[in-house]
Amino acid sequence: MIYNEEFETLPREALEALQLKRLKQVVQRVYYTVGFYRRAFDQAGVQPENLKTLDDLKRFPFTGKQDLRENYPFGLFAVPMSSIVRLHASSGTTGRATVVGYTQRDIDTWSELMARCFAAAGLTKNDMIHNAYGYGLFTGGLGAHYGAERLGASVIPISGGNTKRQITILQDFGPTAICCTPSYALNLAEQGKAMGVDMRALKLRVGIFGAEPWSEEMRREIESALNLTALNIYGLSEIMGPGVSMECLEGRQGMHIAEDHFLVETINPDTGEVLPPGETGELVFTTITKEAFPLVRYRTRDISRLIPEPCRCGRTHHRMDRIMGRSDDMLIIRGVNVFPSQIEAVLVGIEGIEPHYQLIVDRIDNLDTIEVQVEVSDELFSNADEVKVLQNMERRIVKDIKDYLGISAKVKLVEPKSLQRFEGKATRVQDKRRI
Ligand SMILES: [Zn+2]
């Protein structure tokens, strides 16, 4: 089902006319209301009047995470605090958090976009949604919550954590859909199994997973463990929160970007040059309807590619491929670019090991080293009285990583359930290099 037939199926020409009209308004507005943008535009020698076509956007400067930090907490807001009805913040793993604000109209837009996402997953008001995204300053929980209510579905605001209770509620309430991070979905499946629950017999029909990069292999793993259709959702608090783009049930390949609200570009992360649609690069978003916290050309650091080909679902909005990694957590191992998600893709394809892993990167005698610690399955572990079995498995993983990624890794198999579990975003890389 398409939630907003009119806007989600706009012919490209009409969509681009709408985008241009909205984009002109937003560059005007930020120039006259946000000191940071006035200075940045002046410095780059561009004025709002210079924007005559969508293509002119590339003459405007980027906004980076650093700009958000430097204007902490409210320096980039384009409306007075009296017009703000909600604040969220992203966790600051390094340095200050970034704070985002919403007017009532921003919240209404966000709710609609999330309702579109749920509809794209085949959900209606007759569904019950188990929302295990964290509630609070993180945008995941409340973003999904308001969208589910807008759709008219019944929402269980379970939030993250307390996994045993989640499993009991999944059994007793019988929700038909679940939202959480993909790693938490696997965590739920595993703990449910340990509790003796048949996780495939739950009523769950569809899962909406996001907030961290994951792979096709991980999708199959989740689908088989929970007996549901797993769909990918994308968003980031700086741009809105979840619901910036969403996979449709019919296509299941790439996520439709809400292009009537966001303009997307892909750039070469090193040079900033705009790439033709279809080429892999860093995603850059411009918000074209946001009132409280508009951003022009925000560099997400997320690496993906656009899919301009039409989709069988009838939506005309372009799709983006799943996130392949981040340009800033991309690991460079002896000169080779490696994303943790690529290593994950190799691991999930191997029988006998679990998709729980940790990467330890170091530099020894001026050479980069990478160690992949990965859990073996219960079955393999209990049958592994012969050291040979484990050694063969290690050799196979080393070979696969070498074949697929071109790097030599050290592989260490560890006991089932010995690595740290994550209830929110997984942090799988320990980079010990001091360069
Ligand atoms: Zn589609």
CSV table of C-alpha atoms and ligand atoms in Angstrom, one decimal:
chain,number,residue,atom,x,y,z
A,1,MET,CA,0.0,0.0,0.0
A,2,ILE,CA,1.2,3.5,-0.7
A,3,TYR,CA,0.4,5.9,2.2
A,4,ASN,CA,0.5,9.2,0.3
A,5,GLU,CA,-0.3,8.2,-3.3
A,6,GLU,CA,-0.1,11.8,-4.6
A,7,PHE,CA,3.4,12.6,-3.4
A,8,GLU,CA,5.0,9.2,-3.5
A,9,THR,CA,4.1,8.6,-7.1
A,10,LEU,CA,4.7,12.1,-8.5
A,11,PRO,CA,6.1,12.0,-12.0
A,12,ARG,CA,9.8,13.0,-11.9
A,13,GLU,CA,9.2,16.3,-13.7
A,14,ALA,CA,6.6,17.4,-11.2
A,15,LEU,CA,8.7,16.1,-8.3
A,16,GLU,CA,11.8,18.1,-9.5
A,17,ALA,CA,9.7,21.2,-9.9
A,18,LEU,CA,8.5,20.8,-6.3
A,19,GLN,CA,12.0,20.2,-5.1
A,20,LEU,CA,13.3,23.3,-6.8
A,21,LYS,CA,10.6,25.5,-5.3
A,22,ARG,CA,11.3,24.1,-1.8
A,23,LEU,CA,15.0,24.3,-2.2
A,24,LYS,CA,14.9,27.9,-3.2
A,25,GLN,CA,12.9,28.6,-0.1
A,26,VAL,CA,15.3,26.8,2.2
A,27,VAL,CA,18.5,28.5,1.0
A,28,GLN,CA,16.8,31.8,1.4
A,29,ARG,CA,15.6,31.0,4.9
A,30,VAL,CA,18.9,29.6,6.2
A,31,TYR,CA,20.8,32.6,4.7
A,32,TYR,CA,18.6,35.1,6.6
A,33,THR,CA,18.0,33.2,9.8
A,34,VAL,CA,21.1,31.1,10.6
A,35,GLY,CA,24.3,33.0,11.1
A,36,PHE,CA,26.4,30.0,10.3
A,37,TYR,CA,24.9,29.7,6.8
A,38,ARG,CA,25.2,33.4,6.1
A,39,ARG,CA,28.9,33.2,6.8
A,40,ALA,CA,29.4,29.9,5.0
A,41,PHE,CA,27.6,31.1,1.8
A,42,ASP,CA,29.4,34.5,1.9
A,43,GLN,CA,32.7,32.7,2.3
A,44,ALA,CA,31.9,30.4,-0.7
A,45,GLY,CA,30.8,33.4,-2.7
A,46,VAL,CA,27.2,32.2,-3.3
A,47,GLN,CA,23.9,33.9,-2.6
A,48,PRO,CA,20.5,32.4,-2.4
A,49,GLU,CA,19.7,34.1,-5.8
A,50,ASN,CA,22.4,32.0,-7.4
A,51,LEU,CA,20.2,28.9,-7.1
A,52,LYS,CA,18.2,28.8,-10.3
A,53,THR,CA,18.2,25.0,-11.0
A,54,LEU,CA,18.6,21.9,-8.9
A,55,ASP,CA,22.1,21.5,-10.4
A,56,ASP,CA,23.1,24.9,-8.9
A,57,LEU,CA,23.1,23.2,-5.4
A,58,LYS,CA,26.6,21.9,-6.0
A,59,ARG,CA,27.9,25.5,-5.9
A,60,PHE,CA,26.9,25.7,-2.2
A,61,PRO,CA,29.1,24.6,0.7
A,62,PHE,CA,28.8,21.4,2.6
A,63,THR,CA,27.7,21.2,6.2
A,64,GLY,CA,29.7,18.8,8.3
A,65,LYS,CA,29.4,17.0,11.7
A,66,GLN,CA,32.0,19.4,13.0
A,67,ASP,CA,29.8,22.4,12.1
A,68,LEU,CA,27.1,20.9,14.2
A,69,ARG,CA,29.4,20.4,17.1
A,70,GLU,CA,30.8,23.9,16.9
A,71,ASN,CA,27.3,25.3,17.1
A,72,TYR,CA,26.3,23.1,20.0
A,73,PRO,CA,23.6,23.1,21.3
A,74,PHE,CA,21.1,25.4,19.4
A,75,GLY,CA,23.3,27.5,17.1
A,76,LEU,CA,21.9,26.1,13.8
A,77,PHE,CA,18.2,26.4,14.8
A,78,ALA,CA,16.3,28.5,12.3
A,79,VAL,CA,13.3,29.3,14.6
A,80,PRO,CA,13.1,30.7,18.1
A,81,MET,CA,12.9,28.2,21.0
A,82,SER,CA,9.2,29.1,21.5
A,83,SER,CA,8.5,27.4,18.2
A,84,ILE,CA,10.4,24.2,19.1
A,85,VAL,CA,8.2,21.4,20.5
A,86,ARG,CA,10.8,18.6,20.7
A,87,LEU,CA,14.5,18.1,21.1
A,88,HIS,CA,16.6,15.0,20.3
A,89,ALA,CA,20.3,14.4,20.4
A,90,SER,CA,22.6,11.9,18.9
A,91,SER,CA,25.1,10.2,21.2
A,92,GLY,CA,28.4,11.8,21.1
A,93,THR,CA,30.9,9.0,20.9
A,94,THR,CA,33.6,11.5,20.2
A,95,GLY,CA,33.2,14.9,21.7
A,96,ARG,CA,29.8,16.7,22.0
A,97,ALA,CA,26.5,15.3,21.0
A,98,THR,CA,24.6,17.0,18.2
A,99,VAL,CA,21.2,18.4,19.2
A,100,VAL,CA,18.3,18.6,16.8
A,101,GLY,CA,15.0,20.5,17.2
A,102,TYR,CA,11.5,20.1,15.7
A,103,THR,CA,8.5,22.4,15.3
A,104,GLN,CA,5.1,20.9,15.4
A,105,ARG,CA,5.0,20.9,11.6
A,106,ASP,CA,8.4,19.0,11.6
A,107,ILE,CA,6.9,16.4,13.9
A,108,ASP,CA,3.8,16.1,11.7
A,109,THR,CA,6.0,15.6,8.6
A,110,TRP,CA,8.2,13.1,10.4
A,111,SER,CA,5.1,11.1,11.6
A,112,GLU,CA,3.8,11.0,8.0
A,113,LEU,CA,7.1,9.9,6.6
A,114,MET,CA,7.3,7.1,9.1
A,115,ALA,CA,3.7,6.1,8.4
A,116,ARG,CA,4.7,5.9,4.7
A,117,CYS,CA,7.5,3.5,5.8
A,118,PHE,CA,5.2,1.2,7.7
A,119,ALA,CA,2.8,1.2,4.7
A,120,ALA,CA,5.7,0.4,2.4
A,121,ALA,CA,6.3,-2.6,4.7
A,122,GLY,CA,2.7,-3.7,4.0
A,123,LEU,CA,1.4,-2.6,7.4
A,124,THR,CA,-2.1,-1.1,8.1
A,125,LYS,CA,-4.1,0.0,11.1
A,126,ASN,CA,-4.9,-3.7,11.7
A,127,ASP,CA,-1.3,-4.4,12.6
A,128,MET,CA,0.4,-4.4,16.0
A,129,ILE,CA,4.0,-3.0,16.1
A,130,HIS,CA,6.6,-4.0,18.7
A,131,ASN,CA,8.8,-1.0,18.8
A,132,ALA,CA,12.2,-2.0,20.3
A,133,TYR,CA,14.1,1.1,19.1
A,134,GLY,CA,15.3,3.1,22.1
A,135,TYR,CA,13.0,5.8,23.4
A,136,GLY,CA,14.5,9.0,24.7
A,137,LEU,CA,17.0,11.4,23.1
A,138,PHE,CA,17.7,8.9,20.4
A,139,THR,CA,15.3,9.5,17.5
A,140,GLY,CA,14.5,5.8,16.8
A,141,GLY,CA,11.9,5.1,19.4
A,142,LEU,CA,9.7,8.2,19.2
A,143,GLY,CA,10.1,8.5,15.5
A,144,ALA,CA,8.8,5.0,14.8
A,145,HIS,CA,6.2,5.5,17.6
A,146,TYR,CA,4.5,8.5,16.1
A,147,GLY,CA,4.6,7.0,12.6
A,148,ALA,CA,2.9,3.8,13.9
A,149,GLU,CA,0.2,5.9,15.6
A,150,ARG,CA,-0.3,8.0,12.4
A,151,LEU,CA,-0.9,4.8,10.5
A,152,GLY,CA,-3.4,3.8,13.1
A,153,ALA,CA,-1.6,0.6,14.1
A,154,SER,CA,-1.3,-0.5,17.7
A,155,VAL,CA,2.1,0.3,19.0
A,156,ILE,CA,3.9,-1.5,21.9
A,157,PRO,CA,6.4,1.1,23.2
A,158,ILE,CA,8.8,-1.5,24.6
A,159,SER,CA,12.0,0.4,23.8
A,160,GLY,CA,15.4,-1.3,24.0
A,161,GLY,CA,16.7,-3.7,26.6
A,162,ASN,CA,15.1,-6.1,29.0
A,163,THR,CA,15.3,-8.8,26.4
A,164,LYS,CA,13.5,-11.6,28.4
A,165,ARG,CA,10.5,-9.4,28.9
A,166,GLN,CA,10.5,-8.5,25.2
A,167,ILE,CA,10.3,-12.2,24.4
A,168,THR,CA,7.4,-12.7,26.8
A,169,ILE,CA,5.5,-9.8,25.2
A,170,LEU,CA,6.2,-11.1,21.7
A,171,GLN,CA,4.6,-14.4,22.7
A,172,ASP,CA,1.7,-13.0,24.7
A,173,PHE,CA,0.7,-9.9,22.7
A,174,GLY,CA,1.4,-11.4,19.3
A,175,PRO,CA,2.6,-8.3,17.4
A,176,THR,CA,2.7,-8.7,13.7
A,177,ALA,CA,5.7,-6.4,13.1
A,178,ILE,CA,8.9,-5.5,14.9
A,179,CYS,CA,11.3,-2.5,14.7
A,180,CYS,CA,14.8,-2.6,16.1
A,181,THR,CA,18.4,-2.7,15.1
A,182,PRO,CA,19.3,-5.8,13.0
A,183,SER,CA,21.9,-6.9,15.7
A,184,TYR,CA,19.2,-6.7,18.3
A,185,ALA,CA,16.9,-8.9,16.2
A,186,LEU,CA,19.5,-11.6,16.2
A,187,ASN,CA,20.0,-11.1,19.9
A,188,LEU,CA,16.3,-11.6,20.5
A,189,ALA,CA,16.3,-14.7,18.3
A,190,GLU,CA,19.2,-16.2,20.2
A,191,GLN,CA,17.9,-15.4,23.7
A,192,GLY,CA,14.4,-16.6,22.8
A,193,LYS,CA,15.9,-19.9,21.6
A,194,ALA,CA,17.9,-20.2,24.9
A,195,MET,CA,14.6,-19.7,26.8
A,196,GLY,CA,13.1,-22.6,24.9
A,197,VAL,CA,10.8,-20.4,22.8
A,198,ASP,CA,10.0,-21.3,19.2
A,199,MET,CA,10.8,-17.8,17.8
A,200,ARG,CA,9.7,-18.9,14.3
A,201,ALA,CA,6.2,-19.6,15.6
A,202,LEU,CA,5.5,-16.0,16.8
A,203,LYS,CA,3.0,-13.9,14.8
A,204,LEU,CA,5.7,-11.6,13.5
A,205,ARG,CA,5.2,-11.1,9.7
A,206,VAL,CA,7.6,-8.3,9.0
A,207,GLY,CA,10.6,-6.6,10.6
A,208,ILE,CA,11.8,-3.0,10.0
A,209,PHE,CA,15.5,-2.9,10.8
A,210,GLY,CA,17.9,0.0,10.7
A,211,ALA,CA,20.2,2.4,12.6
A,212,GLU,CA,23.3,0.4,11.8
A,213,PRO,CA,24.8,-1.0,8.5
A,214,TRP,CA,23.9,-4.7,7.8
A,215,SER,CA,24.3,-7.1,5.0
A,216,GLU,CA,22.1,-9.3,2.7
A,217,GLU,CA,23.4,-12.4,4.5
A,218,MET,CA,22.4,-11.0,7.9
A,219,ARG,CA,18.9,-10.4,6.4
A,220,ARG,CA,18.6,-14.0,5.5
A,221,GLU,CA,19.8,-15.0,8.9
A,222,ILE,CA,17.2,-12.8,10.7
A,223,GLU,CA,14.4,-14.0,8.3
A,224,SER,CA,15.2,-17.6,9.0
A,225,ALA,CA,15.6,-17.2,12.8
A,226,LEU,CA,12.3,-15.2,13.2
A,227,ASN,CA,10.3,-16.4,10.2
A,228,LEU,CA,9.5,-12.9,8.9
A,229,THR,CA,10.3,-10.6,6.0
A,230,ALA,CA,13.1,-8.3,7.0
A,231,LEU,CA,13.1,-4.8,5.5
A,232,ASN,CA,15.7,-2.0,5.7
A,233,ILE,CA,15.0,1.5,6.9
A,234,TYR,CA,17.4,4.4,6.9
A,235,GLY,CA,17.6,7.7,8.7
A,236,LEU,CA,19.8,9.9,10.9
A,237,SER,CA,18.9,12.4,13.5
A,238,GLU,CA,20.6,15.3,11.8
A,239,ILE,CA,18.3,15.0,8.8
A,240,MET,CA,15.1,13.9,10.7
A,241,GLY,CA,15.5,10.5,12.4
A,242,PRO,CA,14.3,7.2,11.0
A,243,GLY,CA,12.1,7.4,7.8
A,244,VAL,CA,14.4,9.3,5.5
A,245,SER,CA,14.3,6.2,3.2
A,246,MET,CA,12.6,2.8,3.4
A,247,GLU,CA,12.6,-0.4,1.4
A,248,CYS,CA,9.3,-1.4,-0.1
A,249,LEU,CA,7.8,-4.9,0.3
A,250,GLU,CA,7.4,-5.3,-3.5
A,251,GLY,CA,10.9,-4.3,-4.5
A,252,ARG,CA,13.0,-5.3,-1.5
A,253,GLN,CA,16.0,-3.8,-3.2
A,254,GLY,CA,17.1,-0.4,-2.1
A,255,MET,CA,15.2,2.2,0.0
A,256,HIS,CA,13.0,4.8,-1.5
A,257,ILE,CA,14.1,8.3,-0.4
A,258,ALA,CA,11.3,10.7,0.6
A,259,GLU,CA,12.4,13.0,-2.2
A,260,ASP,CA,9.6,15.5,-1.7
A,261,HIS,CA,11.3,16.4,1.6
A,262,PHE,CA,15.0,15.6,1.1
A,263,LEU,CA,17.4,16.1,-1.8
A,264,VAL,CA,20.2,13.6,-2.0
A,265,GLU,CA,23.6,13.7,-3.7
A,266,THR,CA,26.4,11.2,-3.8
A,267,ILE,CA,29.9,12.6,-3.6
A,268,ASN,CA,33.5,11.4,-3.8
A,269,PRO,CA,34.4,11.7,0.0
A,270,ASP,CA,37.9,12.8,-0.8
A,271,THR,CA,37.3,15.5,-3.3
A,272,GLY,CA,33.7,16.5,-2.6
A,273,GLU,CA,32.9,16.1,-6.3
A,274,VAL,CA,29.3,15.2,-7.2
A,275,LEU,CA,29.1,11.7,-8.7
A,276,PRO,CA,26.6,10.5,-11.4
A,277,PRO,CA,23.6,8.6,-10.0
A,278,GLY,CA,24.5,4.9,-9.6
A,279,GLU,CA,28.1,5.5,-8.5
A,280,THR,CA,29.1,4.6,-5.0
A,281,GLY,CA,30.1,7.5,-2.8
A,282,GLU,CA,29.2,9.4,0.4
A,283,LEU,CA,25.5,10.4,0.7
A,284,VAL,CA,24.8,14.2,1.1
A,285,PHE,CA,21.3,15.4,2.2
A,286,THR,CA,19.6,18.7,2.0
A,287,THR,CA,16.4,19.1,3.9
A,288,ILE,CA,13.8,21.0,1.9
A,289,THR,CA,10.8,21.3,4.2
A,290,LYS,CA,12.3,21.3,7.7
A,291,GLU,CA,11.5,24.4,9.8
A,292,ALA,CA,13.5,24.1,13.0
A,293,PHE,CA,16.7,22.5,11.8
A,294,PRO,CA,17.2,22.8,8.1
A,295,LEU,CA,20.5,21.5,6.7
A,296,VAL,CA,22.1,22.3,3.4
A,297,ARG,CA,24.3,19.6,1.9
A,298,TYR,CA,24.9,17.7,5.1
A,299,ARG,CA,27.7,15.1,4.7
A,300,THR,CA,26.4,11.9,6.3
A,301,ARG,CA,29.7,9.9,6.0
A,302,ASP,CA,27.5,7.0,4.9
A,303,ILE,CA,28.6,5.2,1.8
A,304,SER,CA,26.0,4.0,-0.6
A,305,ARG,CA,24.8,4.5,-4.2
A,306,LEU,CA,21.6,5.8,-5.7
A,307,ILE,CA,19.3,3.5,-7.8
A,308,PRO,CA,17.5,5.7,-10.3
A,309,GLU,CA,15.7,2.9,-12.1
A,310,PRO,CA,11.9,2.7,-11.6
A,311,CYS,CA,10.6,0.3,-9.0
A,312,ARG,CA,7.8,-2.2,-9.5
A,313,CYS,CA,5.9,-0.8,-6.5
A,314,GLY,CA,4.9,2.4,-8.4
A,315,ARG,CA,6.8,4.8,-6.2
A,316,THR,CA,8.7,7.4,-8.3
A,317,HIS,CA,11.2,8.4,-5.6
A,318,HIS,CA,14.7,7.2,-6.2
A,319,ARG,CA,16.1,4.4,-4.1
A,320,MET,CA,19.4,4.2,-2.3
A,321,ASP,CA,21.3,1.0,-1.8
A,322,ARG,CA,22.0,-0.4,1.7
A,323,ILE,CA,24.7,1.5,3.6
A,324,MET,CA,28.0,-0.2,2.8
A,325,GLY,CA,29.9,1.5,5.6
A,326,ARG,CA,30.9,4.9,6.8
A,327,SER,CA,33.6,6.9,5.2
A,328,ASP,CA,35.0,7.7,8.6
A,329,ASP,CA,34.9,4.2,10.1
A,330,MET,CA,36.2,2.7,7.0
A,331,LEU,CA,39.3,0.8,8.0
A,332,ILE,CA,42.4,1.1,5.9
A,333,ILE,CA,44.4,-2.1,6.4
A,334,ARG,CA,47.7,-1.9,4.6
A,335,GLY,CA,46.3,0.4,2.1
A,336,VAL,CA,43.1,-1.6,1.4
A,337,ASN,CA,39.8,0.0,2.3
A,338,VAL,CA,37.7,-2.4,4.4
A,339,PHE,CA,34.3,-1.9,5.8
A,340,PRO,CA,33.3,-4.0,8.8
A,341,SER,CA,30.1,-4.8,6.9
A,342,GLN,CA,32.1,-6.5,4.2
A,343,ILE,CA,33.8,-8.8,6.8
A,344,GLU,CA,30.4,-9.5,8.2
A,345,ALA,CA,29.1,-10.5,4.8
A,346,VAL,CA,31.9,-13.1,4.5
A,347,LEU,CA,31.3,-14.5,8.0
A,348,VAL,CA,27.5,-14.8,7.7
A,349,GLY,CA,28.0,-16.9,4.6
A,350,ILE,CA,29.9,-19.6,6.5
A,351,GLU,CA,28.1,-22.5,8.1
A,352,GLY,CA,29.0,-23.3,11.7
A,353,ILE,CA,29.8,-19.8,12.9
A,354,GLU,CA,27.5,-17.1,14.4
A,355,PRO,CA,27.1,-13.6,13.1
A,356,HIS,CA,28.7,-12.3,16.3
A,357,TYR,CA,32.1,-10.9,15.7
A,358,GLN,CA,34.7,-8.4,16.8
A,359,LEU,CA,37.5,-6.8,14.8
A,360,ILE,CA,40.7,-5.8,16.4
A,361,VAL,CA,43.0,-3.6,14.4
A,362,ASP,CA,46.5,-2.9,15.5
A,363,ARG,CA,49.9,-1.9,14.1
A,364,ILE,CA,52.8,-4.2,14.9
A,365,ASP,CA,56.3,-3.4,13.6
A,366,ASN,CA,54.8,-0.7,11.3
A,367,LEU,CA,52.4,-3.2,9.7
A,368,ASP,CA,48.6,-3.1,10.1
A,369,THR,CA,47.1,-6.2,11.5
A,370,ILE,CA,43.5,-7.2,11.8
A,371,GLU,CA,42.2,-10.0,14.0
A,372,VAL,CA,38.7,-11.3,13.5
A,373,GLN,CA,37.2,-12.9,16.6
A,374,VAL,CA,34.0,-14.8,15.7
A,375,GLU,CA,31.8,-17.1,17.7
A,376,VAL,CA,31.3,-20.7,16.6
A,377,SER,CA,27.8,-22.2,16.7
A,378,ASP,CA,26.8,-24.4,19.6
A,379,GLU,CA,26.7,-27.4,17.3
A,380,LEU,CA,30.1,-27.0,15.9
A,381,PHE,CA,31.5,-26.2,19.4
A,382,SER,CA,30.1,-29.4,20.9
A,383,ASN,CA,31.3,-31.5,18.0
A,384,ALA,CA,34.7,-29.9,18.0
A,385,ASP,CA,36.5,-32.4,20.2
A,386,GLU,CA,38.9,-32.6,17.4
A,387,VAL,CA,41.1,-29.5,17.3
A,388,LYS,CA,41.4,-30.1,13.6
A,389,VAL,CA,37.7,-29.1,12.9
A,390,LEU,CA,38.3,-25.7,14.4
A,391,GLN,CA,41.6,-25.3,12.6
A,392,ASN,CA,40.0,-26.1,9.3
A,393,MET,CA,37.3,-23.6,10.0
A,394,GLU,CA,39.8,-20.9,10.9
A,395,ARG,CA,41.8,-21.6,7.7
A,396,ARG,CA,38.6,-21.4,5.6
A,397,ILE,CA,37.7,-17.9,7.1
A,398,VAL,CA,41.2,-16.6,6.5
A,399,LYS,CA,41.0,-17.8,2.9
A,400,ASP,CA,37.5,-16.3,2.3
A,401,ILE,CA,38.5,-12.9,3.7
A,402,LYS,CA,41.6,-13.0,1.5
A,403,ASP,CA,39.6,-14.0,-1.5
A,404,TYR,CA,36.8,-11.4,-1.1
A,405,LEU,CA,38.6,-8.5,0.5
A,406,GLY,CA,42.2,-9.0,-0.4
A,407,ILE,CA,43.5,-8.7,3.1
A,408,SER,CA,45.3,-11.1,5.3
A,409,ALA,CA,43.4,-11.4,8.6
A,410,LYS,CA,44.1,-13.4,11.7
A,411,VAL,CA,41.1,-15.4,12.7
A,412,LYS,CA,40.3,-16.5,16.2
A,413,LEU,CA,37.3,-18.7,16.9
A,414,VAL,CA,35.7,-18.1,20.3
A,415,GLU,CA,33.1,-20.0,22.3
A,416,PRO,CA,29.4,-19.5,21.7
A,417,LYS,CA,28.0,-16.4,23.5
A,418,SER,CA,31.4,-15.1,24.7
A,419,LEU,CA,31.5,-11.9,22.8
A,420,GLN,CA,29.8,-8.7,23.9
A,421,ARG,CA,26.1,-8.3,22.9
A,422,PHE,CA,24.7,-5.0,21.8
A,423,GLU,CA,21.2,-3.7,22.5
A,424,GLY,CA,21.6,-0.5,20.5
A,425,LYS,CA,24.1,0.1,17.8
A,426,ALA,CA,26.8,-2.5,17.7
A,427,THR,CA,30.4,-1.4,18.0
A,428,ARG,CA,32.4,-4.1,16.4
A,429,VAL,CA,35.8,-2.5,15.8
A,430,GLN,CA,38.6,-1.9,18.2
A,431,ASP,CA,41.3,0.1,16.5
A,432,LYS,CA,44.4,0.1,18.7
A,433,ARG,CA,46.6,1.8,16.2
A,434,ARG,CA,48.5,4.8,17.3
A,435,ILE,CA,49.6,6.6,14.1
B,1,ZN,ZN,9.5,0.2,-4.5
